[in-house]
Coordinates of C-alpha atoms in Angstrom, one line a residue:
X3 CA 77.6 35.6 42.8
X4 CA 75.2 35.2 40.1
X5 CA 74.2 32.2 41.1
X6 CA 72.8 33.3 44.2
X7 CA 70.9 36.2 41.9
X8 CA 69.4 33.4 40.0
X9 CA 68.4 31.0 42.8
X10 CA 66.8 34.4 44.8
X11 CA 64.5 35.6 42.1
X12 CA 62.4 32.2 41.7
X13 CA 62.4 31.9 45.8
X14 CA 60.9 34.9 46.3
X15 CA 57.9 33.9 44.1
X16 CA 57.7 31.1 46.6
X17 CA 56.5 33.5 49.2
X18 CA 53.9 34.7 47.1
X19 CA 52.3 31.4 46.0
X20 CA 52.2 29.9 49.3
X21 CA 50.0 33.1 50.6
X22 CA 48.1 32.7 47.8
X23 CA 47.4 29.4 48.6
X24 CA 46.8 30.0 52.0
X25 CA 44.3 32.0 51.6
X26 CA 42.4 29.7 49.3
X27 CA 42.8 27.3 51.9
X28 CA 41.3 29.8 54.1
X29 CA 38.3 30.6 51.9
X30 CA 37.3 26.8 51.2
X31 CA 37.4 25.8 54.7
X32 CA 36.0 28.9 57.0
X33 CA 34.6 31.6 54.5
X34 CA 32.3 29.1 52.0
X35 CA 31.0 27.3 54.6
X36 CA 29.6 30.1 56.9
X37 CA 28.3 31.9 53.9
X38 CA 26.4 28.6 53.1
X39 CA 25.0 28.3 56.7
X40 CA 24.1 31.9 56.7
X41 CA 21.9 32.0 53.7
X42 CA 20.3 28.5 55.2
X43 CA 19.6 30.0 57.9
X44 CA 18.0 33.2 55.9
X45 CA 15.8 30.9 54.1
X46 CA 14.8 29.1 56.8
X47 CA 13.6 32.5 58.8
X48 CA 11.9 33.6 55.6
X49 CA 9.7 31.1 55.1
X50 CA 8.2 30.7 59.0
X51 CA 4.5 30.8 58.7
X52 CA 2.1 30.4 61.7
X53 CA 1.9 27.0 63.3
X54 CA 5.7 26.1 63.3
X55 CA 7.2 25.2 65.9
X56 CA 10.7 26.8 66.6
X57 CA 13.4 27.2 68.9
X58 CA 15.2 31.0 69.5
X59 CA 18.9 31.4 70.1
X60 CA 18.0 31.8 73.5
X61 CA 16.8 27.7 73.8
X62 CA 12.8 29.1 74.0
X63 CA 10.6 26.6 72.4
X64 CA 7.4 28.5 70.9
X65 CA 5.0 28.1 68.2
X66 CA 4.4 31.2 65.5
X67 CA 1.4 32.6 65.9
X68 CA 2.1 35.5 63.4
X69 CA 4.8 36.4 61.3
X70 CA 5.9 39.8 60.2
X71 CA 8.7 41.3 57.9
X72 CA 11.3 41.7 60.6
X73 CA 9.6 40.1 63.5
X74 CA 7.9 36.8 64.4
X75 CA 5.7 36.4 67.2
X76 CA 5.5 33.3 69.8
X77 CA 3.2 31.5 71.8
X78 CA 5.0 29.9 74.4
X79 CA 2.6 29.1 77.0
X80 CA -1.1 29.3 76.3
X81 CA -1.9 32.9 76.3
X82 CA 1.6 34.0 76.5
X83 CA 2.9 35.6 73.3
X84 CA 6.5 37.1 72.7
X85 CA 8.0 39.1 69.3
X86 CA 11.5 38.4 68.2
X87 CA 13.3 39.1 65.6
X88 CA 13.5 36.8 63.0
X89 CA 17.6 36.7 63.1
X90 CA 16.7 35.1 66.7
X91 CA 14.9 32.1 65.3
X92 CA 17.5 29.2 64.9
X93 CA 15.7 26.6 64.3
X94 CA 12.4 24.7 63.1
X95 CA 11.1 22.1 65.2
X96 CA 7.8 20.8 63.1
X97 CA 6.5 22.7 60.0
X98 CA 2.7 23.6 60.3
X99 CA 0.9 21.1 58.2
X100 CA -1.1 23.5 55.4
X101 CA -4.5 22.0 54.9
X102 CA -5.6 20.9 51.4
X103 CA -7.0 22.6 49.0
X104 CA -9.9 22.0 47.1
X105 CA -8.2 22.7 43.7
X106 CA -5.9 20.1 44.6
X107 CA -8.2 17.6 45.8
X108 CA -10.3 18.3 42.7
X109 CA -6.8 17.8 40.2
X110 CA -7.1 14.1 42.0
X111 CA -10.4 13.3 41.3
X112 CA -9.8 14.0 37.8
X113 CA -7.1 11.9 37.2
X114 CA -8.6 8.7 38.4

């Protein structure tokens, strides 16, 4: 009889550890991830400036023609201009090329 007491009170600490561990499981392969994707994705939407060309949720192809804090709008046809959100902007096609400036072009000039 008190063998069985001894041998029950470290198998219930088995119980225990393998939740624990489950859930670490858990975090490292589901929860991480997603949060990594999501702030990505936030970065992404935050830095769309006029001239890139995106593609919504939805599959529409458009290029940003304006940009404000919580919406972006699209040209997807010439003359045709839509606002979405910016949560409904999945992905960047092509980056708008930003022109040069002359305080650049001057730092050049200076060092040959």
């Amino acid at each position: 009889m008190l063998y069985a007491q001894s041998a029950g009170g470290a198998g219930s600490l088995t119980p225990i550890l393998m939740i624990v561990l489950l859930f670490g499981v858990m975090y490292f392969m589901m929860i991480r991830p997603q949060q990594k994707r999501r702030r990505e994705a936030e970065s992404m939407q935050s830095a769309l400036s006029p001239g890139d060309e995106v593609v919504t949720i939805g599959g529409l192809y458009g290029t940003v023609t304006g940009v404000d804090d919580e919406t972006v709008l699209l040209e997807v046809a010439p003359g045709v201009q839509t606002r979405y959100a910016r949560p409904a902007i999945a992905r960047v096609v092509t980056r708008a090329e930003l022109p040069a400036t002359p305080a650049t072009e001057d730092a050049d000039t200076v060092k040959e």
